[in-house]
């Protein structure tokens, strides 16, 4: 069994990760993802919005798991995906998230456009236009954060770096 790191080593690793580019991106992904699914879940939704909600919640939970495993330096405890495979695992997660957020953006833009008629001042009934617009912005921000993470991870992988930060 390897020796346990001291408290100062753990604190140093936490600060190092939180100040790294990947650490900041993970925090942004968590914040934007939470903003997206809370915006949708707090309002009435139907049809294809279920897909957007699925993508948002799935990748929010997976990103939280990756964030805390990396933050606490416990990625070696993950069977099959940890240890030397951890950077590749993170890259695969980010590619899948970016790939699924793209159609989610399309769904949100379509729904926003379909409800644009009720953005008029004279329209008095309840309308989901602003909700869909907010969700579209959050989904775009999520996708951008994941795409930046993909580029960052691919660059590090192509240089042969074995660590995430």
PDB file of C-alpha atoms in Angstrom:
ATOM      1  CA  UNK A   1       0.000   0.000   0.000  1.00  0.00           C
ATOM      2  CA  UNK A   2       1.491   3.364  -1.007  1.00  0.00           C
ATOM      3  CA  UNK A   3       2.115   5.926   1.721  1.00  0.00           C
ATOM      4  CA  UNK A   4      -0.662   8.437   2.329  1.00  0.00           C
ATOM      5  CA  UNK A   5       0.110  12.024   1.267  1.00  0.00           C
ATOM      6  CA  UNK A   6       0.367  14.622   3.999  1.00  0.00           C
ATOM      7  CA  UNK A   7      -2.311  17.263   4.470  1.00  0.00           C
ATOM      8  CA  UNK A   8      -0.086  19.957   2.960  1.00  0.00           C
ATOM      9  CA  UNK A   9       0.503  17.810  -0.155  1.00  0.00           C
ATOM     10  CA  UNK A  10      -3.247  17.269  -0.544  1.00  0.00           C
ATOM     11  CA  UNK A  11      -3.949  20.986  -0.131  1.00  0.00           C
ATOM     12  CA  UNK A  12      -1.226  21.830  -2.656  1.00  0.00           C
ATOM     13  CA  UNK A  13      -2.700  19.375  -5.171  1.00  0.00           C
ATOM     14  CA  UNK A  14      -6.226  20.791  -4.682  1.00  0.00           C
ATOM     15  CA  UNK A  15      -5.030  24.372  -5.212  1.00  0.00           C
ATOM     16  CA  UNK A  16      -2.951  23.316  -8.233  1.00  0.00           C
ATOM     17  CA  UNK A  17      -5.962  21.633  -9.854  1.00  0.00           C
ATOM     18  CA  UNK A  18      -8.380  24.485  -9.109  1.00  0.00           C
ATOM     19  CA  UNK A  19      -5.965  26.989 -10.676  1.00  0.00           C
ATOM     20  CA  UNK A  20      -5.322  24.864 -13.750  1.00  0.00           C
ATOM     21  CA  UNK A  21      -7.061  25.419 -17.077  1.00  0.00           C
ATOM     22  CA  UNK A  22      -8.873  22.080 -16.770  1.00  0.00           C
ATOM     23  CA  UNK A  23      -9.985  22.853 -13.212  1.00  0.00           C
ATOM     24  CA  UNK A  24     -11.494  26.173 -14.272  1.00  0.00           C
ATOM     25  CA  UNK A  25     -13.176  24.499 -17.275  1.00  0.00           C
ATOM     26  CA  UNK A  26     -14.657  21.781 -15.068  1.00  0.00           C
ATOM     27  CA  UNK A  27     -16.087  24.392 -12.705  1.00  0.00           C
ATOM     28  CA  UNK A  28     -17.601  26.268 -15.657  1.00  0.00           C
ATOM     29  CA  UNK A  29     -19.056  23.024 -17.053  1.00  0.00           C
ATOM     30  CA  UNK A  30     -20.655  22.268 -13.695  1.00  0.00           C
ATOM     31  CA  UNK A  31     -22.071  25.791 -13.306  1.00  0.00           C
ATOM     32  CA  UNK A  32     -23.381  26.063 -16.879  1.00  0.00           C
ATOM     33  CA  UNK A  33     -24.776  22.512 -16.800  1.00  0.00           C
ATOM     34  CA  UNK A  34     -26.590  23.206 -13.537  1.00  0.00           C
ATOM     35  CA  UNK A  35     -27.936  26.443 -14.983  1.00  0.00           C
ATOM     36  CA  UNK A  36     -29.250  24.574 -18.015  1.00  0.00           C
ATOM     37  CA  UNK A  37     -31.032  21.751 -16.249  1.00  0.00           C
ATOM     38  CA  UNK A  38     -32.403  23.960 -13.467  1.00  0.00           C
ATOM     39  CA  UNK A  39     -33.780  26.392 -16.067  1.00  0.00           C
ATOM     40  CA  UNK A  40     -35.548  23.560 -17.887  1.00  0.00           C
ATOM     41  CA  UNK A  41     -36.675  21.605 -14.827  1.00  0.00           C
ATOM     42  CA  UNK A  42     -38.134  24.673 -13.107  1.00  0.00           C
ATOM     43  CA  UNK A  43     -40.585  25.198 -15.973  1.00  0.00           C
ATOM     44  CA  UNK A  44     -43.048  23.154 -17.955  1.00  0.00           C
ATOM     45  CA  UNK A  45     -41.335  21.154 -20.676  1.00  0.00           C
ATOM     46  CA  UNK A  46     -42.384  18.559 -23.232  1.00  0.00           C
ATOM     47  CA  UNK A  47     -41.274  16.601 -26.258  1.00  0.00           C
ATOM     48  CA  UNK A  48     -37.696  16.994 -27.405  1.00  0.00           C
ATOM     49  CA  UNK A  49     -36.806  19.057 -24.343  1.00  0.00           C
ATOM     50  CA  UNK A  50     -36.580  15.717 -22.504  1.00  0.00           C
ATOM     51  CA  UNK A  51     -33.453  14.950 -24.558  1.00  0.00           C
ATOM     52  CA  UNK A  52     -31.872  18.265 -23.574  1.00  0.00           C
ATOM     53  CA  UNK A  53     -32.669  17.617 -19.934  1.00  0.00           C
ATOM     54  CA  UNK A  54     -31.212  14.097 -20.190  1.00  0.00           C
ATOM     55  CA  UNK A  55     -27.956  15.408 -21.718  1.00  0.00           C
ATOM     56  CA  UNK A  56     -27.688  18.228 -19.186  1.00  0.00           C
ATOM     57  CA  UNK A  57     -28.255  16.069 -16.107  1.00  0.00           C
ATOM     58  CA  UNK A  58     -26.147  13.134 -17.348  1.00  0.00           C
ATOM     59  CA  UNK A  59     -23.099  15.229 -18.130  1.00  0.00           C
ATOM     60  CA  UNK A  60     -23.549  17.406 -15.067  1.00  0.00           C
ATOM     61  CA  UNK A  61     -23.366  14.299 -12.864  1.00  0.00           C
ATOM     62  CA  UNK A  62     -20.462  12.772 -14.818  1.00  0.00           C
ATOM     63  CA  UNK A  63     -18.555  16.059 -14.749  1.00  0.00           C
ATOM     64  CA  UNK A  64     -19.113  16.337 -10.990  1.00  0.00           C
ATOM     65  CA  UNK A  65     -17.684  12.828 -10.569  1.00  0.00           C
ATOM     66  CA  UNK A  66     -14.644  13.576 -12.756  1.00  0.00           C
ATOM     67  CA  UNK A  67     -14.106  16.895 -10.984  1.00  0.00           C
ATOM     68  CA  UNK A  68     -14.095  15.450  -7.475  1.00  0.00           C
ATOM     69  CA  UNK A  69     -12.060  12.370  -8.390  1.00  0.00           C
ATOM     70  CA  UNK A  70      -9.408  14.589  -9.962  1.00  0.00           C
ATOM     71  CA  UNK A  71      -9.624  17.199  -7.201  1.00  0.00           C
ATOM     72  CA  UNK A  72      -9.058  14.579  -4.497  1.00  0.00           C
ATOM     73  CA  UNK A  73      -6.464  12.753  -6.639  1.00  0.00           C
ATOM     74  CA  UNK A  74      -8.403   9.485  -6.373  1.00  0.00           C
ATOM     75  CA  UNK A  75      -8.576   8.635 -10.088  1.00  0.00           C
ATOM     76  CA  UNK A  76      -6.387   5.560  -9.496  1.00  0.00           C
ATOM     77  CA  UNK A  77      -9.295   3.999  -7.596  1.00  0.00           C
ATOM     78  CA  UNK A  78     -11.523   3.893 -10.690  1.00  0.00           C
ATOM     79  CA  UNK A  79     -11.326   0.404 -12.204  1.00  0.00           C
ATOM     80  CA  UNK A  80     -10.495   0.168 -15.938  1.00  0.00           C
ATOM     81  CA  UNK A  81     -10.626   3.958 -16.412  1.00  0.00           C
ATOM     82  CA  UNK A  82      -8.216   5.297 -13.808  1.00  0.00           C
ATOM     83  CA  UNK A  83      -4.450   5.442 -13.527  1.00  0.00           C
ATOM     84  CA  UNK A  84      -2.654   5.976 -16.821  1.00  0.00           C
ATOM     85  CA  UNK A  85      -5.974   5.900 -18.725  1.00  0.00           C
ATOM     86  CA  UNK A  86      -7.424   8.867 -16.793  1.00  0.00           C
ATOM     87  CA  UNK A  87      -6.496  11.572 -19.370  1.00  0.00           C
ATOM     88  CA  UNK A  88      -8.045   9.438 -22.134  1.00  0.00           C
ATOM     89  CA  UNK A  89     -11.143   8.893 -19.994  1.00  0.00           C
ATOM     90  CA  UNK A  90     -11.514  12.634 -19.516  1.00  0.00           C
ATOM     91  CA  UNK A  91     -11.018  13.255 -23.235  1.00  0.00           C
ATOM     92  CA  UNK A  92     -13.647  10.629 -24.155  1.00  0.00           C
ATOM     93  CA  UNK A  93     -16.082  12.196 -21.666  1.00  0.00           C
ATOM     94  CA  UNK A  94     -15.516  15.658 -23.129  1.00  0.00           C
ATOM     95  CA  UNK A  95     -15.913  14.467 -26.732  1.00  0.00           C
ATOM     96  CA  UNK A  96     -19.161  12.660 -25.884  1.00  0.00           C
ATOM     97  CA  UNK A  97     -20.475  15.697 -24.019  1.00  0.00           C
ATOM     98  CA  UNK A  98     -19.649  18.093 -26.851  1.00  0.00           C
ATOM     99  CA  UNK A  99     -21.173  15.704 -29.400  1.00  0.00           C
ATOM    100  CA  UNK A 100     -24.441  15.417 -27.451  1.00  0.00           C
ATOM    101  CA  UNK A 101     -24.652  19.096 -26.559  1.00  0.00           C
ATOM    102  CA  UNK A 102     -24.648  20.033 -30.270  1.00  0.00           C
ATOM    103  CA  UNK A 103     -28.076  18.487 -30.990  1.00  0.00           C
ATOM    104  CA  UNK A 104     -29.286  19.839 -27.632  1.00  0.00           C
ATOM    105  CA  UNK A 105     -28.386  23.320 -28.870  1.00  0.00           C
ATOM    106  CA  UNK A 106     -30.348  22.633 -32.051  1.00  0.00           C
ATOM    107  CA  UNK A 107     -33.396  21.545 -30.056  1.00  0.00           C
ATOM    108  CA  UNK A 108     -33.258  24.628 -27.847  1.00  0.00           C
ATOM    109  CA  UNK A 109     -32.853  26.984 -30.806  1.00  0.00           C
ATOM    110  CA  UNK A 110     -35.770  25.305 -32.586  1.00  0.00           C
ATOM    111  CA  UNK A 111     -37.988  25.587 -29.491  1.00  0.00           C
ATOM    112  CA  UNK A 112     -36.961  29.206 -28.973  1.00  0.00           C
ATOM    113  CA  UNK A 113     -37.785  30.043 -32.578  1.00  0.00           C
ATOM    114  CA  UNK A 114     -41.153  28.272 -32.349  1.00  0.00           C
ATOM    115  CA  UNK A 115     -42.096  30.416 -29.336  1.00  0.00           C
ATOM    116  CA  UNK A 116     -40.738  33.720 -30.627  1.00  0.00           C
ATOM    117  CA  UNK A 117     -44.258  34.963 -31.418  1.00  0.00           C
ATOM    118  CA  UNK A 118     -45.002  35.469 -27.732  1.00  0.00           C
ATOM    119  CA  UNK A 119     -42.096  37.835 -27.228  1.00  0.00           C
ATOM    120  CA  UNK A 120     -44.365  40.718 -28.197  1.00  0.00           C
ATOM    121  CA  UNK A 121     -45.352  43.261 -25.581  1.00  0.00           C
ATOM    122  CA  UNK A 122     -49.067  42.844 -26.375  1.00  0.00           C
ATOM    123  CA  UNK A 123     -48.979  39.054 -25.785  1.00  0.00           C
ATOM    124  CA  UNK A 124     -50.530  38.432 -22.353  1.00  0.00           C
ATOM    125  CA  UNK A 125     -50.528  34.610 -22.017  1.00  0.00           C
ATOM    126  CA  UNK A 126     -47.796  32.586 -20.371  1.00  0.00           C
ATOM    127  CA  UNK A 127     -44.915  31.892 -22.698  1.00  0.00           C
ATOM    128  CA  UNK A 128     -41.760  29.792 -22.509  1.00  0.00           C
ATOM    129  CA  UNK A 129     -39.779  31.943 -24.958  1.00  0.00           C
ATOM    130  CA  UNK A 130     -37.457  33.430 -22.315  1.00  0.00           C
ATOM    131  CA  UNK A 131     -36.988  30.047 -20.659  1.00  0.00           C
ATOM    132  CA  UNK A 132     -36.030  28.432 -23.965  1.00  0.00           C
ATOM    133  CA  UNK A 133     -33.758  31.352 -24.839  1.00  0.00           C
ATOM    134  CA  UNK A 134     -31.994  31.086 -21.483  1.00  0.00           C
ATOM    135  CA  UNK A 135     -31.640  27.321 -21.888  1.00  0.00           C
ATOM    136  CA  UNK A 136     -30.260  27.796 -25.417  1.00  0.00           C
ATOM    137  CA  UNK A 137     -27.615  30.190 -24.085  1.00  0.00           C
ATOM    138  CA  UNK A 138     -26.671  27.780 -21.280  1.00  0.00           C
ATOM    139  CA  UNK A 139     -26.443  24.856 -23.710  1.00  0.00           C
ATOM    140  CA  UNK A 140     -24.171  26.899 -25.993  1.00  0.00           C
ATOM    141  CA  UNK A 141     -21.956  27.832 -23.038  1.00  0.00           C
ATOM    142  CA  UNK A 142     -21.803  24.179 -21.937  1.00  0.00           C
ATOM    143  CA  UNK A 143     -20.865  23.032 -25.412  1.00  0.00           C
ATOM    144  CA  UNK A 144     -18.183  25.714 -25.667  1.00  0.00           C
ATOM    145  CA  UNK A 145     -16.696  24.693 -22.312  1.00  0.00           C
ATOM    146  CA  UNK A 146     -16.625  21.035 -23.363  1.00  0.00           C
ATOM    147  CA  UNK A 147     -15.129  21.880 -26.773  1.00  0.00           C
ATOM    148  CA  UNK A 148     -12.363  23.875 -25.068  1.00  0.00           C
ATOM    149  CA  UNK A 149     -11.764  20.901 -22.811  1.00  0.00           C
ATOM    150  CA  UNK A 150     -11.556  18.602 -25.856  1.00  0.00           C
ATOM    151  CA  UNK A 151      -8.977  20.843 -27.510  1.00  0.00           C
ATOM    152  CA  UNK A 152      -7.000  21.110 -24.271  1.00  0.00           C
ATOM    153  CA  UNK A 153      -7.072  17.349 -23.686  1.00  0.00           C
ATOM    154  CA  UNK A 154      -6.207  16.528 -27.302  1.00  0.00           C
ATOM    155  CA  UNK A 155      -3.243  18.919 -27.258  1.00  0.00           C
ATOM    156  CA  UNK A 156      -1.928  17.396 -24.047  1.00  0.00           C
ATOM    157  CA  UNK A 157      -2.483  13.888 -25.417  1.00  0.00           C
ATOM    158  CA  UNK A 158      -0.671  14.691 -28.679  1.00  0.00           C
ATOM    159  CA  UNK A 159       2.318  16.009 -26.694  1.00  0.00           C
ATOM    160  CA  UNK A 160       2.374  12.757 -24.742  1.00  0.00           C
ATOM    161  CA  UNK A 161       1.626  14.309 -21.358  1.00  0.00           C
ATOM    162  CA  UNK A 162       0.311  11.791 -18.851  1.00  0.00           C
ATOM    163  CA  UNK A 163      -1.182  14.224 -16.321  1.00  0.00           C
ATOM    164  CA  UNK A 164      -4.307  16.337 -16.611  1.00  0.00           C
ATOM    165  CA  UNK A 165      -2.925  19.583 -15.197  1.00  0.00           C
TER     166      UNK A 165
END
